[in-house]
PDB file of C-alpha atoms and ligand atoms in Angstrom:
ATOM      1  CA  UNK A 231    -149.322  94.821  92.755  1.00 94.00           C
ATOM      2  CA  UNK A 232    -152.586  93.947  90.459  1.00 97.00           C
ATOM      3  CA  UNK A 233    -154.641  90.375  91.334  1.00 98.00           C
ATOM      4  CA  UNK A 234    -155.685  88.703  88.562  1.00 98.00           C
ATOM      5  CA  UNK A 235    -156.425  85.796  90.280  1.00 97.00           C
ATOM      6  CA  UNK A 236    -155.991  83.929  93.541  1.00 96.00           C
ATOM      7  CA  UNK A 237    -152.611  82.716  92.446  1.00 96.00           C
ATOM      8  CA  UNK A 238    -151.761  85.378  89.926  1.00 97.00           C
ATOM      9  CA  UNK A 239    -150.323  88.616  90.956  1.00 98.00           C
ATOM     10  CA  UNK A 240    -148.409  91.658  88.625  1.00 98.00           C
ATOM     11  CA  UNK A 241    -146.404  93.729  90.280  1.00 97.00           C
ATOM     12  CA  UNK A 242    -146.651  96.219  87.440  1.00 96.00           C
ATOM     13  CA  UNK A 243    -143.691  98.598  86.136  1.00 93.00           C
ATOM     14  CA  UNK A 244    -141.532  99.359  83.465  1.00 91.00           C
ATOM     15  CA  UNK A 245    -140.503  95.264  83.613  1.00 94.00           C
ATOM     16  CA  UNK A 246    -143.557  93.801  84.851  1.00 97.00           C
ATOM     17  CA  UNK A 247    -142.977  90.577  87.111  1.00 98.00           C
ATOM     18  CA  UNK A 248    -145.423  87.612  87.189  1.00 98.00           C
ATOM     19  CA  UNK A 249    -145.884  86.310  90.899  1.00 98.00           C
ATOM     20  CA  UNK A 250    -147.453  82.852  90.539  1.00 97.00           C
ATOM     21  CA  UNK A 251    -148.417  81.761  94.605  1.00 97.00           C
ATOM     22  CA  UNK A 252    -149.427  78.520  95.815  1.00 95.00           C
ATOM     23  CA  UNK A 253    -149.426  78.149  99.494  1.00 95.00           C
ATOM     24  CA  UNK A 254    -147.756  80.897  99.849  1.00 96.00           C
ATOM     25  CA  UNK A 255    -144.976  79.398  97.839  1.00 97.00           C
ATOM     26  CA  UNK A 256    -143.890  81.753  94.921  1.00 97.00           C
ATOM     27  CA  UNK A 257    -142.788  81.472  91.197  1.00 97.00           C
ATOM     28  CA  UNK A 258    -141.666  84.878  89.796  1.00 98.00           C
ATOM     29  CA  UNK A 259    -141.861  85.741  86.138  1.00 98.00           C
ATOM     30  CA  UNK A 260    -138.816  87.789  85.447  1.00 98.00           C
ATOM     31  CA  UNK A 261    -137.029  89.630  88.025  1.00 97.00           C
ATOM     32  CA  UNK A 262    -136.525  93.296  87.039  1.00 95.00           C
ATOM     33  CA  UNK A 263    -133.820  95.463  86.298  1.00 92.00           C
ATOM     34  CA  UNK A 264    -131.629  95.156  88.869  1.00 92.00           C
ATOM     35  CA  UNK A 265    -130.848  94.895  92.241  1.00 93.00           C
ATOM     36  CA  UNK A 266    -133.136  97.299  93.470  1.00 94.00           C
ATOM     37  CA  UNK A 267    -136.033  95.474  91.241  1.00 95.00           C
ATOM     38  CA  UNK A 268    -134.661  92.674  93.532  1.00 96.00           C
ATOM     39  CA  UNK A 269    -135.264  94.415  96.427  1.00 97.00           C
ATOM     40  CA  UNK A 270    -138.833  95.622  96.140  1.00 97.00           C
ATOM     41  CA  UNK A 271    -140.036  91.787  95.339  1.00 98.00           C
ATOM     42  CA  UNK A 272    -138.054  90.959  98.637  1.00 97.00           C
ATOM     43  CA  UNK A 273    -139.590  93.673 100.189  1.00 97.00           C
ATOM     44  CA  UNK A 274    -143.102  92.389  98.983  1.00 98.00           C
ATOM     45  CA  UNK A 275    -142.457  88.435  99.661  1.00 98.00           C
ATOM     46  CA  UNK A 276    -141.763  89.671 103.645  1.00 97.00           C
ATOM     47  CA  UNK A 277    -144.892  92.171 103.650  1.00 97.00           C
ATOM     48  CA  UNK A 278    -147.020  89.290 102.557  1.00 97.00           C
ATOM     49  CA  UNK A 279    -145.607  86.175 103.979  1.00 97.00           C
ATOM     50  CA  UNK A 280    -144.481  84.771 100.828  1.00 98.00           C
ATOM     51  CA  UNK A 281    -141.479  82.307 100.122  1.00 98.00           C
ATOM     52  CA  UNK A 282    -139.424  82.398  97.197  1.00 98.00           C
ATOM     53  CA  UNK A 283    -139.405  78.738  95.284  1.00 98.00           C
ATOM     54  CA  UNK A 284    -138.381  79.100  91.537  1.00 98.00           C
ATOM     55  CA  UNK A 285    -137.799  82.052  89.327  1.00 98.00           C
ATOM     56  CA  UNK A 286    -138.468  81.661  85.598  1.00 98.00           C
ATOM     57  CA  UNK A 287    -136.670  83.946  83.079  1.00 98.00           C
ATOM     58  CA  UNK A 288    -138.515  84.912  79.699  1.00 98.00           C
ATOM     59  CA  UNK A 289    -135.396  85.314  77.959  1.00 98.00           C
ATOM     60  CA  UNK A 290    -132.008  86.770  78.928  1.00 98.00           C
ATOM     61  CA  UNK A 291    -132.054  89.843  78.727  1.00 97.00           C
ATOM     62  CA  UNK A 292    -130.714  92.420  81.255  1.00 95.00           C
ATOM     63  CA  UNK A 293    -133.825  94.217  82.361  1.00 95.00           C
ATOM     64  CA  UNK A 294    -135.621  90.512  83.007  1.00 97.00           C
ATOM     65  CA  UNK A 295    -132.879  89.144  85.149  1.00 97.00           C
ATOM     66  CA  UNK A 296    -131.649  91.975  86.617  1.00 96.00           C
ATOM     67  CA  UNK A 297    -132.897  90.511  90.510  1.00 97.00           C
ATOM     68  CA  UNK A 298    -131.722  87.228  89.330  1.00 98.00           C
ATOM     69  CA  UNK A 299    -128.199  87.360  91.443  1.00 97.00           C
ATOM     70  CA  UNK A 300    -129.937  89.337  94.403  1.00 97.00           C
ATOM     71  CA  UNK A 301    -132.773  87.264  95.106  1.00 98.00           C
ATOM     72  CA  UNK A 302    -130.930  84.278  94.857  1.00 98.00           C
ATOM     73  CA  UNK A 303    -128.383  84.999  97.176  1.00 98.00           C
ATOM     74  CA  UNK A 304    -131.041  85.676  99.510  1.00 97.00           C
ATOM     75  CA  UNK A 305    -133.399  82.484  98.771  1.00 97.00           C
ATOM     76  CA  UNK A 306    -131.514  79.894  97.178  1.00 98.00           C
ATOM     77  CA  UNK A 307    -134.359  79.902  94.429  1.00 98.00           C
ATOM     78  CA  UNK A 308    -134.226  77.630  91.527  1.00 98.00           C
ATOM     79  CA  UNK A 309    -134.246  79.479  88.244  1.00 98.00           C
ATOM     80  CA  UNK A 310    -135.865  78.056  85.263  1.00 98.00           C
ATOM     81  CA  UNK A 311    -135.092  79.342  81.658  1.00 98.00           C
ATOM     82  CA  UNK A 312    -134.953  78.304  78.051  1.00 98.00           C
ATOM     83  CA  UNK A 313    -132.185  76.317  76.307  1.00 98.00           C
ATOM     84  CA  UNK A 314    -129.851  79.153  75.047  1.00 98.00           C
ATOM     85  CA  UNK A 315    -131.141  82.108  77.048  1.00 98.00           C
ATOM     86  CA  UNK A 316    -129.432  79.572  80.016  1.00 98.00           C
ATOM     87  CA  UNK A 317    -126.332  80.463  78.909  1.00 98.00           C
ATOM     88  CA  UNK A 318    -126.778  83.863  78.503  1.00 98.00           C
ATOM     89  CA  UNK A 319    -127.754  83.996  81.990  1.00 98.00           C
ATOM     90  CA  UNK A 320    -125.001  82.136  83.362  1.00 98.00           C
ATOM     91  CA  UNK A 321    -122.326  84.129  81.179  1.00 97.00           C
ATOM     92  CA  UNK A 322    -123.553  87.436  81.100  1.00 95.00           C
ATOM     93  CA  UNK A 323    -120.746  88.495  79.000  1.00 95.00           C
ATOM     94  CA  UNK A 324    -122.370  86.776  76.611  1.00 96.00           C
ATOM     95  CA  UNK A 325    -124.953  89.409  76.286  1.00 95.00           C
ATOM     96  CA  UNK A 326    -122.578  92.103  75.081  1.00 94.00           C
ATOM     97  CA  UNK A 327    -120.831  90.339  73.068  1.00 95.00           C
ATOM     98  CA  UNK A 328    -123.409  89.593  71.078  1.00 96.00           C
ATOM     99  CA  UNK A 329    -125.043  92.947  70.682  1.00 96.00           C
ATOM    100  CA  UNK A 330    -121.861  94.001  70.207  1.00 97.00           C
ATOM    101  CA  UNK A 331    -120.420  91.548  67.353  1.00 96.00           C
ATOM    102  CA  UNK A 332    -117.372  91.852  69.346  1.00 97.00           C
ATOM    103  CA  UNK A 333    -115.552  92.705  72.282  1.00 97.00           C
ATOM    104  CA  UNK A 334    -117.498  95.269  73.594  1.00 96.00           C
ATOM    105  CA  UNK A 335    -117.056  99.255  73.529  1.00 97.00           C
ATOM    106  CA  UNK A 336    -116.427 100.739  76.929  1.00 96.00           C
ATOM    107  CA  UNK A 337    -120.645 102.191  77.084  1.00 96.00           C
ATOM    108  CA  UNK A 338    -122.296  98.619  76.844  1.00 96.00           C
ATOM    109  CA  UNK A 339    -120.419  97.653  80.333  1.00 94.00           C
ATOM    110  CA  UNK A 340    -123.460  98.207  82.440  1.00 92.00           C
ATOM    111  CA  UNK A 341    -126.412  97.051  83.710  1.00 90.00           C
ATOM    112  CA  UNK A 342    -128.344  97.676  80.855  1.00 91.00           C
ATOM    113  CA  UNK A 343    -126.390  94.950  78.861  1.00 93.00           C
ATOM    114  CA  UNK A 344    -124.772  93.361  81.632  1.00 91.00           C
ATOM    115  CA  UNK A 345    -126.433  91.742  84.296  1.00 95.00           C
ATOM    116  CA  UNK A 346    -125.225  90.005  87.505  1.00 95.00           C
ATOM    117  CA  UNK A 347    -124.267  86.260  86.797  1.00 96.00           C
ATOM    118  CA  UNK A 348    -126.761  83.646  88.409  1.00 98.00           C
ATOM    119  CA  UNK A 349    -127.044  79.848  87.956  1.00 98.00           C
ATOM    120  CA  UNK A 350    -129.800  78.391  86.253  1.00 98.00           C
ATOM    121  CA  UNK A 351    -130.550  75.103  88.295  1.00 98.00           C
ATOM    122  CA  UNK A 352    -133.532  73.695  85.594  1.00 97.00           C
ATOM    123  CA  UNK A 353    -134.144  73.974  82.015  1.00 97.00           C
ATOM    124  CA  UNK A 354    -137.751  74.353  80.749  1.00 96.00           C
ATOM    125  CA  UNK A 355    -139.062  72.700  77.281  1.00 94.00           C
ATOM    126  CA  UNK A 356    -141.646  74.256  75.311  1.00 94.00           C
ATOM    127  CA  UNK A 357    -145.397  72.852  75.644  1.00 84.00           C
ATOM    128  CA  UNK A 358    -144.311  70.866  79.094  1.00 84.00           C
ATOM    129  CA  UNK A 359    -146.266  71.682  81.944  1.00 85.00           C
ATOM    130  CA  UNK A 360    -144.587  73.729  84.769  1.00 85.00           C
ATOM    131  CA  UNK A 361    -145.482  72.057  88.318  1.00 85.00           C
ATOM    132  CA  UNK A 362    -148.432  71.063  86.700  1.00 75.00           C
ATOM    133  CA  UNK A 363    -149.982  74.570  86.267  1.00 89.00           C
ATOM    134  CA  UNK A 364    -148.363  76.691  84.060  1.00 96.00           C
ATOM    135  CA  UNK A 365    -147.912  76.102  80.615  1.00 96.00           C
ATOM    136  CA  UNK A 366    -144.352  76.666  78.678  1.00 96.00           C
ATOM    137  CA  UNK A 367    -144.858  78.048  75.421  1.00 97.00           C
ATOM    138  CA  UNK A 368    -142.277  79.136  72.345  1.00 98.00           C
ATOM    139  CA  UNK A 369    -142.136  82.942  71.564  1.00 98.00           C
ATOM    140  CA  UNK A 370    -138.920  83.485  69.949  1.00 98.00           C
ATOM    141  CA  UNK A 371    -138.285  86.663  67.593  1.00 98.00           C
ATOM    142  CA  UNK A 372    -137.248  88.606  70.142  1.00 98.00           C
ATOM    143  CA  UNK A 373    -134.234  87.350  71.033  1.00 98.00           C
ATOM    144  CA  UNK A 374    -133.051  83.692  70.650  1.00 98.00           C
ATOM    145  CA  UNK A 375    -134.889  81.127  72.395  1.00 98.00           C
ATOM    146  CA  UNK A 376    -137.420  83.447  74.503  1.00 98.00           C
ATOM    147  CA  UNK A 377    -140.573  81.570  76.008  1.00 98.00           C
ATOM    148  CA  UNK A 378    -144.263  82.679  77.142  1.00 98.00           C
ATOM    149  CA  UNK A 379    -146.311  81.136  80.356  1.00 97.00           C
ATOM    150  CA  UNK A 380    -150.039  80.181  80.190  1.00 97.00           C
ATOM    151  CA  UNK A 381    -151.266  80.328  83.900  1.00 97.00           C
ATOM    152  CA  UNK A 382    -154.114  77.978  84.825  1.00 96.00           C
ATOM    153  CA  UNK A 383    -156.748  80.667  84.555  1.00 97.00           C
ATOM    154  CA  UNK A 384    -155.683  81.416  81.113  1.00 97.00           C
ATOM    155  CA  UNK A 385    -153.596  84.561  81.711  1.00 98.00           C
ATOM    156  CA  UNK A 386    -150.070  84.736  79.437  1.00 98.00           C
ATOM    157  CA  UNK A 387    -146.980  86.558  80.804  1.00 98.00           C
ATOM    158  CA  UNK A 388    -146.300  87.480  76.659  1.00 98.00           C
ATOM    159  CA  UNK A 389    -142.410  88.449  77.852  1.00 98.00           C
ATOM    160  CA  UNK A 390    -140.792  90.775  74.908  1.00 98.00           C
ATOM    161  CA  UNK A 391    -142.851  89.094  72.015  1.00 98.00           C
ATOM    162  CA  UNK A 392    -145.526  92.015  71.562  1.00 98.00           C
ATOM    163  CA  UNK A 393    -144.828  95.663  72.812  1.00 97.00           C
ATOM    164  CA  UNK A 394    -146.944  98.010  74.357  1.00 96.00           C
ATOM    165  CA  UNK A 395    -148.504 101.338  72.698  1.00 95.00           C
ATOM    166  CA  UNK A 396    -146.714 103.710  74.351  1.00 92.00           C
ATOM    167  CA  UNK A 397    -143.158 101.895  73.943  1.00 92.00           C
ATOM    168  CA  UNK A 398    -143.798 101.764  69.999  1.00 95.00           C
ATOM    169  CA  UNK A 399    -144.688 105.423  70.005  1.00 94.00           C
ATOM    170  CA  UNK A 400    -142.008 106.040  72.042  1.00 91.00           C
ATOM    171  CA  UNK A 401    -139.295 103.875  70.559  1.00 91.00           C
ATOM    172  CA  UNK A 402    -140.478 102.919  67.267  1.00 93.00           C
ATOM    173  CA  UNK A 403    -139.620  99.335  66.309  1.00 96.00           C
ATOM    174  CA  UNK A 404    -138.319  97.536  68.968  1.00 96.00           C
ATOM    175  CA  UNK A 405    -135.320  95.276  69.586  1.00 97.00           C
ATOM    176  CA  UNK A 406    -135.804  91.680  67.146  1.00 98.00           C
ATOM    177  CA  UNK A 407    -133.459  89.453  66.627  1.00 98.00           C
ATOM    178  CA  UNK A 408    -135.037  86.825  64.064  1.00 98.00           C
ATOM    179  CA  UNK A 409    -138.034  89.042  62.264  1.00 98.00           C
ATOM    180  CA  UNK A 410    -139.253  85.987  60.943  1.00 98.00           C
ATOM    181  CA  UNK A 411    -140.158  84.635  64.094  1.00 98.00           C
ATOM    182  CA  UNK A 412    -140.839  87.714  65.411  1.00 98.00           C
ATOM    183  CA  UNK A 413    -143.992  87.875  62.900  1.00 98.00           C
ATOM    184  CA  UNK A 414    -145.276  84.299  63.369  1.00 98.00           C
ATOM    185  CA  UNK A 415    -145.190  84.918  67.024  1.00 98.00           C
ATOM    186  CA  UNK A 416    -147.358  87.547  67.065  1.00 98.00           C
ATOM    187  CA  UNK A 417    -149.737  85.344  65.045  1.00 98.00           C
ATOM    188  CA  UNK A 418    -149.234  82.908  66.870  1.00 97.00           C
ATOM    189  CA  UNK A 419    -150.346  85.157  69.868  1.00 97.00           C
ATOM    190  CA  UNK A 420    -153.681  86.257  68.527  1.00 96.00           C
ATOM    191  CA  UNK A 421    -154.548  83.162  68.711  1.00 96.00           C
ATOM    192  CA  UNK A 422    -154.118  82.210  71.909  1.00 95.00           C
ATOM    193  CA  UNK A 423    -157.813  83.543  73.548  1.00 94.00           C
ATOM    194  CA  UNK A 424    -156.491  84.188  76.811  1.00 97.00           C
ATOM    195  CA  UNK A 425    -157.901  86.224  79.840  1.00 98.00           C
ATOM    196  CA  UNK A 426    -155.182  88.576  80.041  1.00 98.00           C
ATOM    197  CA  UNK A 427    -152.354  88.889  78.028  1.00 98.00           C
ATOM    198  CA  UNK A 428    -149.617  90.438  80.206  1.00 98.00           C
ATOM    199  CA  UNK A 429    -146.605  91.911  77.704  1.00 98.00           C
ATOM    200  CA  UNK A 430    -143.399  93.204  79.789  1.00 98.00           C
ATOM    201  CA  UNK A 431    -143.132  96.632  79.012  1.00 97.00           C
ATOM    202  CA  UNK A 432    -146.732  97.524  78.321  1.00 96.00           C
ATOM    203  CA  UNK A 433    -150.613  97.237  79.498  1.00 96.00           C
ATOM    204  CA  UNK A 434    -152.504  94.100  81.239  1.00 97.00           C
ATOM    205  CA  UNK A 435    -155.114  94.053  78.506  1.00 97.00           C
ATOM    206  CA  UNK A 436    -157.917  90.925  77.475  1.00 97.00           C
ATOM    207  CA  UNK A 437    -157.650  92.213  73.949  1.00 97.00           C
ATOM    208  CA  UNK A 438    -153.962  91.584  72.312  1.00 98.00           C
ATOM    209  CA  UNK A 439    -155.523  91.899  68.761  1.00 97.00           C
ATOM    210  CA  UNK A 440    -154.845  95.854  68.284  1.00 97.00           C
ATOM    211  CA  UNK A 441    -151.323  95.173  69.894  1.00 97.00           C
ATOM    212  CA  UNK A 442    -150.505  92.657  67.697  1.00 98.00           C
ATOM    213  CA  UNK A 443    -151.332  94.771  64.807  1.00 98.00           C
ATOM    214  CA  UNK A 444    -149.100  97.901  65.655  1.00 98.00           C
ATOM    215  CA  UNK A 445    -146.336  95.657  66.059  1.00 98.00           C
ATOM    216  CA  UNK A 446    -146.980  93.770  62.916  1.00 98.00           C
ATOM    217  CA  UNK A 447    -147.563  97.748  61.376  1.00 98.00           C
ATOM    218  CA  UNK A 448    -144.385  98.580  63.613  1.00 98.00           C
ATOM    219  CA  UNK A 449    -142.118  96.187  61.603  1.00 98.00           C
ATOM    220  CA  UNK A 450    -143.652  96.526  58.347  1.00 98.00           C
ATOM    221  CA  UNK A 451    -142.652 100.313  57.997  1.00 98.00           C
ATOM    222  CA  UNK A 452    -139.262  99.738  58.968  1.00 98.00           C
ATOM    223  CA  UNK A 453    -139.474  97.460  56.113  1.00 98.00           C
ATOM    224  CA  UNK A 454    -140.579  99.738  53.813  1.00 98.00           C
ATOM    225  CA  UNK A 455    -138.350 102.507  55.123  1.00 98.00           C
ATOM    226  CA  UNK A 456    -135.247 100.264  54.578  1.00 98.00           C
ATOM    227  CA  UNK A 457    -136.170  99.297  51.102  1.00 98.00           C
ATOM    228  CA  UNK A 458    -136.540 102.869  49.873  1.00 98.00           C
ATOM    229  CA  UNK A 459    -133.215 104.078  51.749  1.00 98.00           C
ATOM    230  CA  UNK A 460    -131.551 101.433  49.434  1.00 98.00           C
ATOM    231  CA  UNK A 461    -132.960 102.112  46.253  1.00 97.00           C
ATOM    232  CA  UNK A 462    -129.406 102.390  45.759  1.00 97.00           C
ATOM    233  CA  UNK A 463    -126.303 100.603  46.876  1.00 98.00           C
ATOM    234  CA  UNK A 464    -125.452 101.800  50.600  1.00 98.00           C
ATOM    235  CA  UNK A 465    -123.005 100.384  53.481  1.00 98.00           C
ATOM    236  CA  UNK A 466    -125.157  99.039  57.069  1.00 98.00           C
ATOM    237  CA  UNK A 467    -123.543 103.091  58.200  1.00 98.00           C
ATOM    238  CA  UNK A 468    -125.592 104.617  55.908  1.00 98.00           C
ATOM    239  CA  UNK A 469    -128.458 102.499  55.791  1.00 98.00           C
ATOM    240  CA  UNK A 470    -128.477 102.820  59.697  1.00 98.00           C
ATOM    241  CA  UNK A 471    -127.648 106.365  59.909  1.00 98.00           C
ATOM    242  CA  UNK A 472    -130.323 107.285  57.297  1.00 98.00           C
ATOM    243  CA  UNK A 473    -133.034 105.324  58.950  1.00 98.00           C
ATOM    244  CA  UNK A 474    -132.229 106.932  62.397  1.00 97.00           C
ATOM    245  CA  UNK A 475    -132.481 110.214  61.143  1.00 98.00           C
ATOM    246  CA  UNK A 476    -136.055 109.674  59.617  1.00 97.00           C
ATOM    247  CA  UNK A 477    -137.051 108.547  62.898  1.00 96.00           C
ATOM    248  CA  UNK A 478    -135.692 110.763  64.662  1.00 95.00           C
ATOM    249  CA  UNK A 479    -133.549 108.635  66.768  1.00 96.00           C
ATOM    250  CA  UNK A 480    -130.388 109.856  68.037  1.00 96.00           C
ATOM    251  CA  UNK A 481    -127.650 107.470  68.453  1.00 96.00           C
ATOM    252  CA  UNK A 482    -124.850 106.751  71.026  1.00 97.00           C
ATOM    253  CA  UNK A 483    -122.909 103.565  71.768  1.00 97.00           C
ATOM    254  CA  UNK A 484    -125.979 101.237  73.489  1.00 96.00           C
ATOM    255  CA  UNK A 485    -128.620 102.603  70.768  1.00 96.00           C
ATOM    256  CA  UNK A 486    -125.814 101.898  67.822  1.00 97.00           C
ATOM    257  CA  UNK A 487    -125.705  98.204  69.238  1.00 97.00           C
ATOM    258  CA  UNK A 488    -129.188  97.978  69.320  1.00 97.00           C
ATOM    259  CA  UNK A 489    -130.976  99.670  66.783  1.00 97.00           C
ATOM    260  CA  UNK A 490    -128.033  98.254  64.813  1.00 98.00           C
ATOM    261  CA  UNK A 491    -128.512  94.693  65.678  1.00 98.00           C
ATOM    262  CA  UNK A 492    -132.369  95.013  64.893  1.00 98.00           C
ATOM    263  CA  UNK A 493    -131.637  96.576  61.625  1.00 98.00           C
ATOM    264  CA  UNK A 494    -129.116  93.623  60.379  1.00 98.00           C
ATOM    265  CA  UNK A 495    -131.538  91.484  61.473  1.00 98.00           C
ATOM    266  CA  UNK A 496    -134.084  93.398  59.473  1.00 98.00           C
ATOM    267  CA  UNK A 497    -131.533  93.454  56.186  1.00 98.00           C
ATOM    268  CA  UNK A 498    -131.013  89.579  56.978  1.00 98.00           C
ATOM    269  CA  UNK A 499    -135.086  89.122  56.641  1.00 98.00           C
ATOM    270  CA  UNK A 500    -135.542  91.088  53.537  1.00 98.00           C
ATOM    271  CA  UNK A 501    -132.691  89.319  51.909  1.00 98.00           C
ATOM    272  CA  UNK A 502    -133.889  85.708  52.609  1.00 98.00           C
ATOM    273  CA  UNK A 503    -137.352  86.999  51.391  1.00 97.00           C
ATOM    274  CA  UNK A 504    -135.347  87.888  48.021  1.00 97.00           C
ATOM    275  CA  UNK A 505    -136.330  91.452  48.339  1.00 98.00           C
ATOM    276  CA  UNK A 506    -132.891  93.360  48.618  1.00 98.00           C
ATOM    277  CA  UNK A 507    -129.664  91.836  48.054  1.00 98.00           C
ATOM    278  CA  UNK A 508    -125.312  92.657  48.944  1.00 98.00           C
ATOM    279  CA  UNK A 509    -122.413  92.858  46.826  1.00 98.00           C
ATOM    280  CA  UNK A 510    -119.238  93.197  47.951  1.00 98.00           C
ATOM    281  CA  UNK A 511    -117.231  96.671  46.377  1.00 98.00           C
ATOM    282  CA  UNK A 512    -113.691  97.428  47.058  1.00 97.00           C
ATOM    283  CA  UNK A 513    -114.215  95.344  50.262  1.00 98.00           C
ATOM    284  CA  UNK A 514    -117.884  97.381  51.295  1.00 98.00           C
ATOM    285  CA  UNK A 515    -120.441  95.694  51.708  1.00 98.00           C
ATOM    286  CA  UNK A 516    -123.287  97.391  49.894  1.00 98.00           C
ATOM    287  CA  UNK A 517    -127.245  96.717  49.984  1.00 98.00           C
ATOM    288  CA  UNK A 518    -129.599  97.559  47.600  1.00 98.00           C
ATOM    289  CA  UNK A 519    -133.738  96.588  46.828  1.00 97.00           C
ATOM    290  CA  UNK A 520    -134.110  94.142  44.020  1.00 96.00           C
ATOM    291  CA  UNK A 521    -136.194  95.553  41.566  1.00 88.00           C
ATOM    292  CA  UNK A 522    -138.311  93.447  39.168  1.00 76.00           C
TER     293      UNK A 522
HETATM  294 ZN1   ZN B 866    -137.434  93.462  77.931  1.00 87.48          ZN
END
């Protein structure tokens, strides 16, 4: 658990969770993975005499409301979310079914894409104030309606919306549903002079400017990559099994769905920016740069 102030607290992992405490009252940001991610924040609200009030979810994914079902079970917490991500969270199955297009394939039923059910008792509306110290702020891209919280000393939890170093060298470009947004979020972010700018799945840091930048980089050479993979006509297969291979990523049924997903999302953006366009042959869809 990091301090960064004396009502802000990070437990810090692979998902990190926001505890926000006011008389010993907590609001969590996110609750993990799982179960066990469930578990340790128990664990740590006994150790230090905490009691849990309200949850609020980034976004819906899996590995942000994966304590979501545990914790309030044990609590009776309220959880606070978005419009949209609500009902992802309250119908999980929604979640694979969407990355999916679909009824699902037999490898996306697991907790990776399919999280415990829990009810959402309150919905939270960008730019309103949250208990009158946190601040509710837009930061879709990622996924559909995901949101960011301003704490009173100027820290933001920055949820999915910027990635940290090691993920991006790790992983390449990440998970986006709308790239559009995606991009004017993270410009939207380096504006925000904050303390600390606490991402998800990377570093507390008080400088999100080089971040921002290798994410903008991040999504800018999958661009480019894209565009010169269809300098001629190609089906989403090929276009997604020749851009895995130059990056060296090796596919199976959750990384089709995903990578997929980002990369039809990526084909969507370059075709509303009039910079590749589809025909349809013999009933394939084929994609191919516009060249001028
Ligand atoms: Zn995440």
């Amino acid at each position: 658990m990091r301090q960064l102030s004396d009502t802000t607290w990070v437990l810090e992992g692979p998902c990190n969770i926001g505890f926000i405490v006011n008389d010993d009252e907590v609001t969590l940001i996110d609750s993990g993975n799982d179960k066990e991610a469930g578990r340790k924040i128990s664990k740590i609200l006994k150790e230090k005499n905490w009691e849990l009030k309200n949850i609020i979810n980034t976004h819906s994914n899996a590995d942000h409301i994966g304590g979501n079902n545990y914790l309030q079970n044990m609590t009776n917490c309220n959880i606070y979310t978005s419009e949209i991500e609500d009902a992802f969270i309250q119908y999980p199955e929604l979640e694979k079914a969407f990355l999916w297009g679909g009824f699902e394939i037999n490898e996306l039923r697991n907790k990776f894409f399919y999280a415990k059910k829990s009810k959402v008792t309150n919905i939270l509306r960008v730019n309103e104030e949250f208990q009158n110290d946190l601040e509710i702020i837009s930061l879709k891209g990622h996924f559909l309606n995901m949101i960011g919280i301003i704490t009173k000393d100027n820290d933001v939890f920055l949820a999915d919306s910027v990635f940290g170093e090691n993920i991006i060298d790790k992983y390449g470009l990440p998970f986006i549903y709308d790239v559009k947004e995606f991009i004017s979020t993270l410009k939207k972010i380096e504006k925000l002079n904050a303390r600390y700018y606490i991402p998800s799945h990377g570093q507390i840091t008080d400088n999100i400017k080089p971040l921002v930048i290798k994410n903008i980089e991040v999504v800018e050479k999958a661009k480019q990559q894209i565009k010169k993979i269809i300098s001629s006509r190609k089906t989403f297969e090929t276009i997604l099994k020749e851009y895995c291979d130059i990056n060296r990523i090796v596919l199976n049924g959750g990384q089709y769905a995903l990578v997929g997903s980002t990369i039809r999302s990526m084909l969507t953006y370059l075709a509303d920016g009039n910079e590749i366009e589809y025909i349809f042959d013999t009933n394939q869809m084929l994609w191919k740069t516009i060249t001028v």
